[in-house]
Amino acid sequence: MRSIRKIHKAVYEPIADLVTYRVMPTQSFPMNALDPFIFLNHHGKQEYLPKNHGLPFGPHPHRGFETVTIILEGDLTHKDSSGSNSVIRTGGVQWMTAGSGIIHAEVSSDEFKLKGGPLEILQLWINLPARAKMTAPHYTGLQKEEIPRVEMDDNKVTAHIVSGSMNGVQGALKPITDIHLTWFEFEEDGSIKMLVPRDKNIFLYVAAGEVNVNGHDVAQHHLPEFNNDDEEITIKANLTAIVVFGYATPFNEPFAAYGPFVMNSEEEIMAAYDDYNKGKFGNPEALMEN
């Protein structure tokens, strides 16, 4: 089995009234320690009352990476400067390639703000290699029924295959790089075994419940850091659980990040701010709510 170097605990860091756990980076786990997986925020689980203000993420820019957002409960309205506009609901996924530069807003739908309800959202940032940093921005929003599912272990485990493949089933999306990304729903005692090539870095986060990973108990809001010493990964649920799992080839490139930009040098970060300030990413005011 692949060995675990350390298990990292998410930091509770609310954003206004939004319950938020910052999974990575943390003080013990730097931003590029899991190349190319670089950032994860876990929002919720919480209940919004009727006539709420919804999510607080108004128009903001990005360059040089991708955002993958899993809506476990509630909904998420995406608007961006390329013209994309969609509302993705419970079980759906949003995948945005910021590439050369984009402005987007992530807010709650009018219906959610009026009626309220449960909300739980995961947002993962995935780096892009130098060759793809300036690729054209692109957005895809998928509802739950558009994402392939595989039932495993006598239906005690459900895999929602976002990208890459699982048990011979191809995921819903084909990323620029070899990102395999799946989120699992486990019933208690449900278990799976997977083989991941040693040269791939593994991303595994327990969003709910508790699982045993290669002999180590991993509770909610924890992320194990793996060594690259074997292929086998075994996950068994101690409790009903939700696990986000991915793997990819590390880029092993120079890394520079500041605010909403992830590039390969400080000079490229400064250029990103300059381009944004000159309006090259689009007009943020066009994305403001009426």
PDB file of C-alpha atoms in Angstrom:
ATOM      1  CA  MET A   1       0.000   0.000   0.000  1.00  0.00           C
ATOM      2  CA  ARG A   2       1.056   3.585  -0.570  1.00  0.00           C
ATOM      3  CA  SER A   3       2.193   5.027   2.756  1.00  0.00           C
ATOM      4  CA  ILE A   4       0.869   8.195   4.375  1.00  0.00           C
ATOM      5  CA  ARG A   5       3.411  10.826   5.392  1.00  0.00           C
ATOM      6  CA  LYS A   6       1.074  13.031   7.418  1.00  0.00           C
ATOM      7  CA  ILE A   7      -2.635  13.761   7.901  1.00  0.00           C
ATOM      8  CA  HIS A   8      -3.472  17.466   7.675  1.00  0.00           C
ATOM      9  CA  LYS A   9      -6.428  19.128   9.386  1.00  0.00           C
ATOM     10  CA  ALA A  10      -8.404  21.890   7.693  1.00  0.00           C
ATOM     11  CA  VAL A  11      -8.414  25.328   9.301  1.00  0.00           C
ATOM     12  CA  TYR A  12     -11.756  26.854  10.276  1.00  0.00           C
ATOM     13  CA  GLU A  13     -11.812  30.228   8.531  1.00  0.00           C
ATOM     14  CA  PRO A  14     -15.348  31.614   8.029  1.00  0.00           C
ATOM     15  CA  ILE A  15     -15.990  34.205   5.330  1.00  0.00           C
ATOM     16  CA  ALA A  16     -18.586  36.598   6.775  1.00  0.00           C
ATOM     17  CA  ASP A  17     -21.494  34.283   7.720  1.00  0.00           C
ATOM     18  CA  LEU A  18     -20.310  31.494   5.415  1.00  0.00           C
ATOM     19  CA  VAL A  19     -18.934  28.451   7.252  1.00  0.00           C
ATOM     20  CA  THR A  20     -15.570  27.761   5.608  1.00  0.00           C
ATOM     21  CA  TYR A  21     -12.772  25.274   6.199  1.00  0.00           C
ATOM     22  CA  ARG A  22      -9.527  25.972   4.345  1.00  0.00           C
ATOM     23  CA  VAL A  23      -8.101  22.545   3.619  1.00  0.00           C
ATOM     24  CA  MET A  24      -5.049  23.717   1.725  1.00  0.00           C
ATOM     25  CA  PRO A  25      -2.825  25.589   1.896  1.00  0.00           C
ATOM     26  CA  THR A  26      -2.339  25.659   5.655  1.00  0.00           C
ATOM     27  CA  GLN A  27       0.640  26.410   7.873  1.00  0.00           C
ATOM     28  CA  SER A  28       1.623  22.739   7.766  1.00  0.00           C
ATOM     29  CA  PHE A  29       0.841  22.210   4.089  1.00  0.00           C
ATOM     30  CA  PRO A  30       2.201  24.783   1.582  1.00  0.00           C
ATOM     31  CA  MET A  31       0.276  25.752  -1.542  1.00  0.00           C
ATOM     32  CA  ASN A  32       2.349  23.715  -4.001  1.00  0.00           C
ATOM     33  CA  ALA A  33       2.970  20.687  -1.761  1.00  0.00           C
ATOM     34  CA  LEU A  34       0.504  18.555  -3.739  1.00  0.00           C
ATOM     35  CA  ASP A  35       1.393  19.659  -7.281  1.00  0.00           C
ATOM     36  CA  PRO A  36      -0.802  20.232  -9.313  1.00  0.00           C
ATOM     37  CA  PHE A  37      -3.591  20.392  -6.647  1.00  0.00           C
ATOM     38  CA  ILE A  38      -3.002  23.741  -4.948  1.00  0.00           C
ATOM     39  CA  PHE A  39      -6.046  25.005  -3.004  1.00  0.00           C
ATOM     40  CA  LEU A  40      -9.248  23.688  -1.456  1.00  0.00           C
ATOM     41  CA  ASN A  41     -12.004  25.491   0.431  1.00  0.00           C
ATOM     42  CA  HIS A  42     -14.924  23.612   2.002  1.00  0.00           C
ATOM     43  CA  HIS A  43     -17.977  25.877   2.451  1.00  0.00           C
ATOM     44  CA  GLY A  44     -20.736  24.669   4.781  1.00  0.00           C
ATOM     45  CA  LYS A  45     -22.484  22.491   5.725  1.00  0.00           C
ATOM     46  CA  GLN A  46     -24.998  25.056   6.912  1.00  0.00           C
ATOM     47  CA  GLU A  47     -28.643  26.071   6.613  1.00  0.00           C
ATOM     48  CA  TYR A  48     -29.594  29.400   5.054  1.00  0.00           C
ATOM     49  CA  LEU A  49     -32.811  31.074   6.165  1.00  0.00           C
ATOM     50  CA  PRO A  50     -35.331  32.470   3.667  1.00  0.00           C
ATOM     51  CA  LYS A  51     -34.556  35.941   2.276  1.00  0.00           C
ATOM     52  CA  ASN A  52     -30.790  35.506   2.676  1.00  0.00           C
ATOM     53  CA  HIS A  53     -27.955  37.261   0.834  1.00  0.00           C
ATOM     54  CA  GLY A  54     -26.464  34.019  -0.476  1.00  0.00           C
ATOM     55  CA  LEU A  55     -22.817  33.457  -1.302  1.00  0.00           C
ATOM     56  CA  PRO A  56     -20.465  36.461  -1.112  1.00  0.00           C
ATOM     57  CA  PHE A  57     -18.224  35.821  -4.126  1.00  0.00           C
ATOM     58  CA  GLY A  58     -18.864  38.738  -6.446  1.00  0.00           C
ATOM     59  CA  PRO A  59     -16.812  39.468  -9.579  1.00  0.00           C
ATOM     60  CA  HIS A  60     -13.102  38.628  -9.198  1.00  0.00           C
ATOM     61  CA  PRO A  61     -10.306  37.691 -11.626  1.00  0.00           C
ATOM     62  CA  HIS A  62      -8.199  34.553 -12.136  1.00  0.00           C
ATOM     63  CA  ARG A  63      -5.294  33.561 -14.374  1.00  0.00           C
ATOM     64  CA  GLY A  64      -3.055  30.512 -14.756  1.00  0.00           C
ATOM     65  CA  PHE A  65      -5.102  27.678 -13.220  1.00  0.00           C
ATOM     66  CA  GLU A  66      -8.470  25.918 -13.102  1.00  0.00           C
ATOM     67  CA  THR A  67     -11.273  25.894 -10.535  1.00  0.00           C
ATOM     68  CA  VAL A  68     -13.386  22.794  -9.931  1.00  0.00           C
ATOM     69  CA  THR A  69     -16.458  23.340  -7.783  1.00  0.00           C
ATOM     70  CA  ILE A  70     -18.572  20.479  -6.420  1.00  0.00           C
ATOM     71  CA  ILE A  71     -22.030  21.452  -5.167  1.00  0.00           C
ATOM     72  CA  LEU A  72     -22.848  18.862  -2.511  1.00  0.00           C
ATOM     73  CA  GLU A  73     -26.003  20.758  -1.468  1.00  0.00           C
ATOM     74  CA  GLY A  74     -27.697  23.954  -2.532  1.00  0.00           C
ATOM     75  CA  ASP A  75     -26.896  25.730  -5.779  1.00  0.00           C
ATOM     76  CA  LEU A  76     -24.294  27.974  -7.368  1.00  0.00           C
ATOM     77  CA  THR A  77     -24.784  30.596 -10.064  1.00  0.00           C
ATOM     78  CA  HIS A  78     -21.735  31.151 -12.268  1.00  0.00           C
ATOM     79  CA  LYS A  79     -21.295  34.249 -14.442  1.00  0.00           C
ATOM     80  CA  ASP A  80     -18.074  35.161 -16.232  1.00  0.00           C
ATOM     81  CA  SER A  81     -16.570  37.674 -18.634  1.00  0.00           C
ATOM     82  CA  SER A  82     -16.604  35.170 -21.508  1.00  0.00           C
ATOM     83  CA  GLY A  83     -20.400  35.195 -21.409  1.00  0.00           C
ATOM     84  CA  SER A  84     -21.037  31.938 -19.535  1.00  0.00           C
ATOM     85  CA  ASN A  85     -23.985  31.967 -17.140  1.00  0.00           C
ATOM     86  CA  SER A  86     -25.466  28.914 -15.418  1.00  0.00           C
ATOM     87  CA  VAL A  87     -27.052  27.686 -12.196  1.00  0.00           C
ATOM     88  CA  ILE A  88     -25.707  24.315 -11.053  1.00  0.00           C
ATOM     89  CA  ARG A  89     -27.590  22.479  -8.324  1.00  0.00           C
ATOM     90  CA  THR A  90     -27.029  19.694  -5.782  1.00  0.00           C
ATOM     91  CA  GLY A  91     -24.668  17.012  -7.070  1.00  0.00           C
ATOM     92  CA  GLY A  92     -23.433  19.095  -9.993  1.00  0.00           C
ATOM     93  CA  VAL A  93     -19.951  20.333 -10.877  1.00  0.00           C
ATOM     94  CA  GLN A  94     -18.496  23.504 -12.367  1.00  0.00           C
ATOM     95  CA  TRP A  95     -15.095  23.358 -14.103  1.00  0.00           C
ATOM     96  CA  MET A  96     -13.551  26.661 -15.155  1.00  0.00           C
ATOM     97  CA  THR A  97     -10.232  27.047 -16.958  1.00  0.00           C
ATOM     98  CA  ALA A  98      -9.107  30.568 -16.113  1.00  0.00           C
ATOM     99  CA  GLY A  99      -6.167  30.289 -18.488  1.00  0.00           C
ATOM    100  CA  SER A 100      -5.053  33.663 -19.850  1.00  0.00           C
ATOM    101  CA  GLY A 101      -7.521  35.531 -17.681  1.00  0.00           C
ATOM    102  CA  ILE A 102     -11.175  35.664 -16.745  1.00  0.00           C
ATOM    103  CA  ILE A 103     -13.464  37.463 -14.316  1.00  0.00           C
ATOM    104  CA  HIS A 104     -16.221  35.440 -12.721  1.00  0.00           C
ATOM    105  CA  ALA A 105     -18.838  35.707 -10.002  1.00  0.00           C
ATOM    106  CA  GLU A 106     -20.051  32.815  -7.849  1.00  0.00           C
ATOM    107  CA  VAL A 107     -23.318  33.649  -6.145  1.00  0.00           C
ATOM    108  CA  SER A 108     -26.516  31.954  -5.043  1.00  0.00           C
ATOM    109  CA  SER A 109     -29.548  31.795  -7.306  1.00  0.00           C
ATOM    110  CA  ASP A 110     -32.486  34.140  -6.764  1.00  0.00           C
ATOM    111  CA  GLU A 111     -34.551  31.115  -5.752  1.00  0.00           C
ATOM    112  CA  PHE A 112     -32.038  30.076  -3.077  1.00  0.00           C
ATOM    113  CA  LYS A 113     -31.836  33.606  -1.682  1.00  0.00           C
ATOM    114  CA  LEU A 114     -35.624  33.762  -1.484  1.00  0.00           C
ATOM    115  CA  LYS A 115     -36.308  30.304  -0.043  1.00  0.00           C
ATOM    116  CA  GLY A 116     -33.040  29.396   1.718  1.00  0.00           C
ATOM    117  CA  GLY A 117     -32.011  25.816   2.419  1.00  0.00           C
ATOM    118  CA  PRO A 118     -28.920  23.666   3.030  1.00  0.00           C
ATOM    119  CA  LEU A 119     -25.643  24.601   1.385  1.00  0.00           C
ATOM    120  CA  GLU A 120     -22.336  22.745   1.094  1.00  0.00           C
ATOM    121  CA  ILE A 121     -19.770  23.458  -1.624  1.00  0.00           C
ATOM    122  CA  LEU A 122     -16.179  22.388  -2.286  1.00  0.00           C
ATOM    123  CA  GLN A 123     -13.871  24.457  -4.478  1.00  0.00           C
ATOM    124  CA  LEU A 124     -10.580  22.992  -5.658  1.00  0.00           C
ATOM    125  CA  TRP A 125      -7.900  24.889  -7.565  1.00  0.00           C
ATOM    126  CA  ILE A 126      -5.774  22.889 -10.000  1.00  0.00           C
ATOM    127  CA  ASN A 127      -2.623  24.402 -11.460  1.00  0.00           C
ATOM    128  CA  LEU A 128      -1.917  24.593 -15.177  1.00  0.00           C
ATOM    129  CA  PRO A 129       1.520  23.854 -16.637  1.00  0.00           C
ATOM    130  CA  ALA A 130       3.552  26.711 -18.140  1.00  0.00           C
ATOM    131  CA  ARG A 131       2.584  25.626 -21.673  1.00  0.00           C
ATOM    132  CA  ALA A 132      -1.125  26.088 -20.859  1.00  0.00           C
ATOM    133  CA  LYS A 133      -1.104  29.118 -18.543  1.00  0.00           C
ATOM    134  CA  MET A 134      -2.293  31.419 -21.334  1.00  0.00           C
ATOM    135  CA  THR A 135      -4.816  29.085 -22.933  1.00  0.00           C
ATOM    136  CA  ALA A 136      -8.211  30.554 -23.781  1.00  0.00           C
ATOM    137  CA  PRO A 137     -10.611  30.657 -20.791  1.00  0.00           C
ATOM    138  CA  HIS A 138     -13.353  28.033 -20.779  1.00  0.00           C
ATOM    139  CA  TYR A 139     -16.269  27.066 -18.504  1.00  0.00           C
ATOM    140  CA  THR A 140     -18.385  23.919 -18.236  1.00  0.00           C
ATOM    141  CA  GLY A 141     -21.287  23.473 -15.828  1.00  0.00           C
ATOM    142  CA  LEU A 142     -22.769  20.005 -15.336  1.00  0.00           C
ATOM    143  CA  GLN A 143     -25.841  18.949 -13.389  1.00  0.00           C
ATOM    144  CA  LYS A 144     -25.768  15.767 -11.306  1.00  0.00           C
ATOM    145  CA  GLU A 145     -27.422  13.640 -13.991  1.00  0.00           C
ATOM    146  CA  GLU A 146     -24.743  14.619 -16.534  1.00  0.00           C
ATOM    147  CA  ILE A 147     -21.922  13.113 -14.465  1.00  0.00           C
ATOM    148  CA  PRO A 148     -21.289   9.362 -14.921  1.00  0.00           C
ATOM    149  CA  ARG A 149     -21.846   7.206 -11.854  1.00  0.00           C
ATOM    150  CA  VAL A 150     -20.499   3.790 -10.939  1.00  0.00           C
ATOM    151  CA  GLU A 151     -21.894   1.656  -8.119  1.00  0.00           C
ATOM    152  CA  MET A 152     -19.245  -0.361  -6.287  1.00  0.00           C
ATOM    153  CA  ASP A 153     -19.017  -2.856  -3.407  1.00  0.00           C
ATOM    154  CA  ASP A 154     -22.619  -4.105  -3.737  1.00  0.00           C
ATOM    155  CA  ASN A 155     -23.921  -0.531  -4.089  1.00  0.00           C
ATOM    156  CA  LYS A 156     -22.361   0.584  -0.796  1.00  0.00           C
ATOM    157  CA  VAL A 157     -20.126   3.033  -2.685  1.00  0.00           C
ATOM    158  CA  THR A 158     -21.181   5.458  -5.406  1.00  0.00           C
ATOM    159  CA  ALA A 159     -18.490   7.073  -7.557  1.00  0.00           C
ATOM    160  CA  HIS A 160     -19.292  10.328  -9.370  1.00  0.00           C
ATOM    161  CA  ILE A 161     -16.635  10.480 -12.100  1.00  0.00           C
ATOM    162  CA  VAL A 162     -15.797  14.057 -12.979  1.00  0.00           C
ATOM    163  CA  SER A 163     -12.653  13.523 -15.082  1.00  0.00           C
ATOM    164  CA  GLY A 164     -10.319  10.686 -16.006  1.00  0.00           C
ATOM    165  CA  SER A 165     -11.802   7.227 -15.562  1.00  0.00           C
ATOM    166  CA  MET A 166     -12.926   4.791 -12.874  1.00  0.00           C
ATOM    167  CA  ASN A 167     -13.573   1.088 -13.409  1.00  0.00           C
ATOM    168  CA  GLY A 168     -13.429   1.612 -17.156  1.00  0.00           C
ATOM    169  CA  VAL A 169     -16.007   4.416 -17.126  1.00  0.00           C
ATOM    170  CA  GLN A 170     -14.890   7.746 -18.597  1.00  0.00           C
ATOM    171  CA  GLY A 171     -15.540  10.906 -16.641  1.00  0.00           C
ATOM    172  CA  ALA A 172     -17.745  13.763 -17.751  1.00  0.00           C
ATOM    173  CA  LEU A 173     -14.899  16.143 -18.577  1.00  0.00           C
ATOM    174  CA  LYS A 174     -11.598  15.942 -20.453  1.00  0.00           C
ATOM    175  CA  PRO A 175      -9.138  18.370 -18.849  1.00  0.00           C
ATOM    176  CA  ILE A 176      -6.057  19.892 -20.440  1.00  0.00           C
ATOM    177  CA  THR A 177      -3.821  17.703 -18.260  1.00  0.00           C
ATOM    178  CA  ASP A 178      -4.196  14.182 -16.834  1.00  0.00           C
ATOM    179  CA  ILE A 179      -6.437  15.112 -13.900  1.00  0.00           C
ATOM    180  CA  HIS A 180      -8.428  12.153 -12.575  1.00  0.00           C
ATOM    181  CA  LEU A 181     -11.124  13.437 -10.232  1.00  0.00           C
ATOM    182  CA  THR A 182     -13.986  11.536  -8.583  1.00  0.00           C
ATOM    183  CA  TRP A 183     -16.101  12.100  -5.519  1.00  0.00           C
ATOM    184  CA  PHE A 184     -17.429   9.119  -3.591  1.00  0.00           C
ATOM    185  CA  GLU A 185     -20.452   8.547  -1.381  1.00  0.00           C
ATOM    186  CA  PHE A 186     -19.830   5.710   1.083  1.00  0.00           C
ATOM    187  CA  GLU A 187     -22.293   3.821   3.181  1.00  0.00           C
ATOM    188  CA  GLU A 188     -20.882   2.568   6.466  1.00  0.00           C
ATOM    189  CA  ASP A 189     -18.456  -0.359   5.829  1.00  0.00           C
ATOM    190  CA  GLY A 190     -18.371   0.351   2.108  1.00  0.00           C
ATOM    191  CA  SER A 191     -14.889  -0.109   0.682  1.00  0.00           C
ATOM    192  CA  ILE A 192     -12.900   0.256  -2.532  1.00  0.00           C
ATOM    193  CA  LYS A 193      -9.382  -0.532  -3.720  1.00  0.00           C
ATOM    194  CA  MET A 194      -7.611   1.398  -6.454  1.00  0.00           C
ATOM    195  CA  LEU A 195      -4.223   1.305  -8.132  1.00  0.00           C
ATOM    196  CA  VAL A 196      -2.561   4.659  -8.814  1.00  0.00           C
ATOM    197  CA  PRO A 197       0.824   4.841 -10.606  1.00  0.00           C
ATOM    198  CA  ARG A 198       3.640   5.779  -8.243  1.00  0.00           C
ATOM    199  CA  ASP A 199       4.581   8.865 -10.228  1.00  0.00           C
ATOM    200  CA  LYS A 200       1.129  10.423  -9.692  1.00  0.00           C
ATOM    201  CA  ASN A 201       0.374  12.711  -6.772  1.00  0.00           C
ATOM    202  CA  ILE A 202      -2.794  11.758  -4.900  1.00  0.00           C
ATOM    203  CA  PHE A 203      -5.404  14.201  -3.596  1.00  0.00           C
ATOM    204  CA  LEU A 204      -7.848  12.778  -1.023  1.00  0.00           C
ATOM    205  CA  TYR A 205     -10.157  14.822   1.196  1.00  0.00           C
ATOM    206  CA  VAL A 206     -12.789  13.577   3.637  1.00  0.00           C
ATOM    207  CA  ALA A 207     -15.691  16.006   3.348  1.00  0.00           C
ATOM    208  CA  ALA A 208     -18.008  14.061   5.675  1.00  0.00           C
ATOM    209  CA  GLY A 209     -17.857  11.068   8.015  1.00  0.00           C
ATOM    210  CA  GLU A 210     -14.711   9.033   8.606  1.00  0.00           C
ATOM    211  CA  VAL A 211     -12.808   6.518   6.507  1.00  0.00           C
ATOM    212  CA  ASN A 212      -9.809   4.259   6.928  1.00  0.00           C
ATOM    213  CA  VAL A 213      -7.203   4.892   4.241  1.00  0.00           C
ATOM    214  CA  ASN A 214      -4.396   2.324   3.950  1.00  0.00           C
ATOM    215  CA  GLY A 215      -4.667   1.525   7.656  1.00  0.00           C
ATOM    216  CA  HIS A 216      -5.055   5.112   8.916  1.00  0.00           C
ATOM    217  CA  ASP A 217      -8.332   6.574  10.190  1.00  0.00           C
ATOM    218  CA  VAL A 218      -9.052   9.886   8.452  1.00  0.00           C
ATOM    219  CA  ALA A 219     -11.885  11.997   9.857  1.00  0.00           C
ATOM    220  CA  GLN A 220     -13.999  14.747   8.336  1.00  0.00           C
ATOM    221  CA  HIS A 221     -12.064  17.907   7.348  1.00  0.00           C
ATOM    222  CA  HIS A 222      -8.763  16.012   7.034  1.00  0.00           C
ATOM    223  CA  LEU A 223      -6.465  15.364   4.088  1.00  0.00           C
ATOM    224  CA  PRO A 224      -3.763  12.675   4.114  1.00  0.00           C
ATOM    225  CA  GLU A 225      -0.439  13.424   2.426  1.00  0.00           C
ATOM    226  CA  PHE A 226       0.898  10.367   0.592  1.00  0.00           C
ATOM    227  CA  ASN A 227       4.384   9.234  -0.263  1.00  0.00           C
ATOM    228  CA  ASN A 228       5.036   8.081  -3.847  1.00  0.00           C
ATOM    229  CA  ASP A 229       6.130   4.587  -2.818  1.00  0.00           C
ATOM    230  CA  ASP A 230       3.374   2.207  -3.969  1.00  0.00           C
ATOM    231  CA  GLU A 231       0.260   1.943  -6.118  1.00  0.00           C
ATOM    232  CA  GLU A 232      -2.484   0.536  -3.884  1.00  0.00           C
ATOM    233  CA  ILE A 233      -5.048   2.778  -2.208  1.00  0.00           C
ATOM    234  CA  THR A 234      -7.728   1.168  -0.033  1.00  0.00           C
ATOM    235  CA  ILE A 235     -10.577   3.218   1.429  1.00  0.00           C
ATOM    236  CA  LYS A 236     -13.088   1.742   3.872  1.00  0.00           C
ATOM    237  CA  ALA A 237     -15.828   3.808   5.476  1.00  0.00           C
ATOM    238  CA  ASN A 238     -15.970   3.707   9.281  1.00  0.00           C
ATOM    239  CA  LEU A 239     -19.086   5.885   9.019  1.00  0.00           C
ATOM    240  CA  THR A 240     -21.256   7.172   6.194  1.00  0.00           C
ATOM    241  CA  ALA A 241     -18.818   9.376   4.319  1.00  0.00           C
ATOM    242  CA  ILE A 242     -18.092  11.652   1.369  1.00  0.00           C
ATOM    243  CA  VAL A 243     -14.580  11.556  -0.089  1.00  0.00           C
ATOM    244  CA  VAL A 244     -13.112  13.603  -2.938  1.00  0.00           C
ATOM    245  CA  PHE A 245     -10.317  11.715  -4.669  1.00  0.00           C
ATOM    246  CA  GLY A 246      -7.969  12.672  -7.463  1.00  0.00           C
ATOM    247  CA  TYR A 247      -4.542  12.077  -8.895  1.00  0.00           C
ATOM    248  CA  ALA A 248      -2.303  13.620 -11.544  1.00  0.00           C
ATOM    249  CA  THR A 249       1.245  13.934 -12.798  1.00  0.00           C
ATOM    250  CA  PRO A 250       3.119  16.724 -10.967  1.00  0.00           C
ATOM    251  CA  PHE A 251       4.513  19.504 -13.165  1.00  0.00           C
ATOM    252  CA  ASN A 252       7.681  20.119 -11.115  1.00  0.00           C
ATOM    253  CA  GLU A 253       7.838  23.677 -12.459  1.00  0.00           C
ATOM    254  CA  PRO A 254       8.650  27.029 -10.838  1.00  0.00           C
ATOM    255  CA  PHE A 255       5.637  28.229  -8.854  1.00  0.00           C
ATOM    256  CA  ALA A 256       4.428  31.722  -8.034  1.00  0.00           C
ATOM    257  CA  ALA A 257       1.039  32.619  -6.580  1.00  0.00           C
ATOM    258  CA  TYR A 258      -0.445  35.819  -5.257  1.00  0.00           C
ATOM    259  CA  GLY A 259      -4.107  36.551  -4.680  1.00  0.00           C
ATOM    260  CA  PRO A 260      -6.188  35.244  -7.601  1.00  0.00           C
ATOM    261  CA  PHE A 261      -3.256  34.480  -9.920  1.00  0.00           C
ATOM    262  CA  VAL A 262      -1.036  31.374 -10.173  1.00  0.00           C
ATOM    263  CA  MET A 263       1.935  31.612 -12.516  1.00  0.00           C
ATOM    264  CA  ASN A 264       5.571  30.506 -12.807  1.00  0.00           C
ATOM    265  CA  SER A 265       7.318  33.737 -11.750  1.00  0.00           C
ATOM    266  CA  GLU A 266       6.751  36.968  -9.842  1.00  0.00           C
ATOM    267  CA  GLU A 267       7.128  38.869 -13.126  1.00  0.00           C
ATOM    268  CA  GLU A 268       4.183  36.923 -14.558  1.00  0.00           C
ATOM    269  CA  ILE A 269       2.123  37.710 -11.441  1.00  0.00           C
ATOM    270  CA  MET A 270       2.856  41.434 -11.902  1.00  0.00           C
ATOM    271  CA  ALA A 271       1.902  41.162 -15.573  1.00  0.00           C
ATOM    272  CA  ALA A 272      -1.393  39.525 -14.606  1.00  0.00           C
ATOM    273  CA  TYR A 273      -2.283  42.403 -12.277  1.00  0.00           C
ATOM    274  CA  ASP A 274      -1.282  44.884 -14.954  1.00  0.00           C
ATOM    275  CA  ASP A 275      -3.443  43.182 -17.590  1.00  0.00           C
ATOM    276  CA  TYR A 276      -6.395  43.012 -15.186  1.00  0.00           C
ATOM    277  CA  ASN A 277      -6.097  46.687 -14.266  1.00  0.00           C
ATOM    278  CA  LYS A 278      -5.991  47.572 -17.986  1.00  0.00           C
ATOM    279  CA  GLY A 279      -9.316  45.769 -18.498  1.00  0.00           C
ATOM    280  CA  LYS A 280      -7.927  42.899 -20.550  1.00  0.00           C
ATOM    281  CA  PHE A 281      -9.876  40.317 -18.516  1.00  0.00           C
ATOM    282  CA  GLY A 282     -13.226  41.984 -19.191  1.00  0.00           C
ATOM    283  CA  ASN A 283     -15.536  44.293 -17.312  1.00  0.00           C
ATOM    284  CA  PRO A 284     -16.360  43.220 -13.725  1.00  0.00           C
ATOM    285  CA  GLU A 285     -19.275  45.648 -13.539  1.00  0.00           C
ATOM    286  CA  ALA A 286     -21.066  43.664 -16.230  1.00  0.00           C
ATOM    287  CA  LEU A 287     -21.233  40.727 -13.797  1.00  0.00           C
ATOM    288  CA  MET A 288     -22.721  42.685 -10.900  1.00  0.00           C
ATOM    289  CA  GLU A 289     -26.187  41.641  -9.834  1.00  0.00           C
ATOM    290  CA  ASN A 290     -29.079  43.877 -10.784  1.00  0.00           C
TER     291      ASN A 290
END
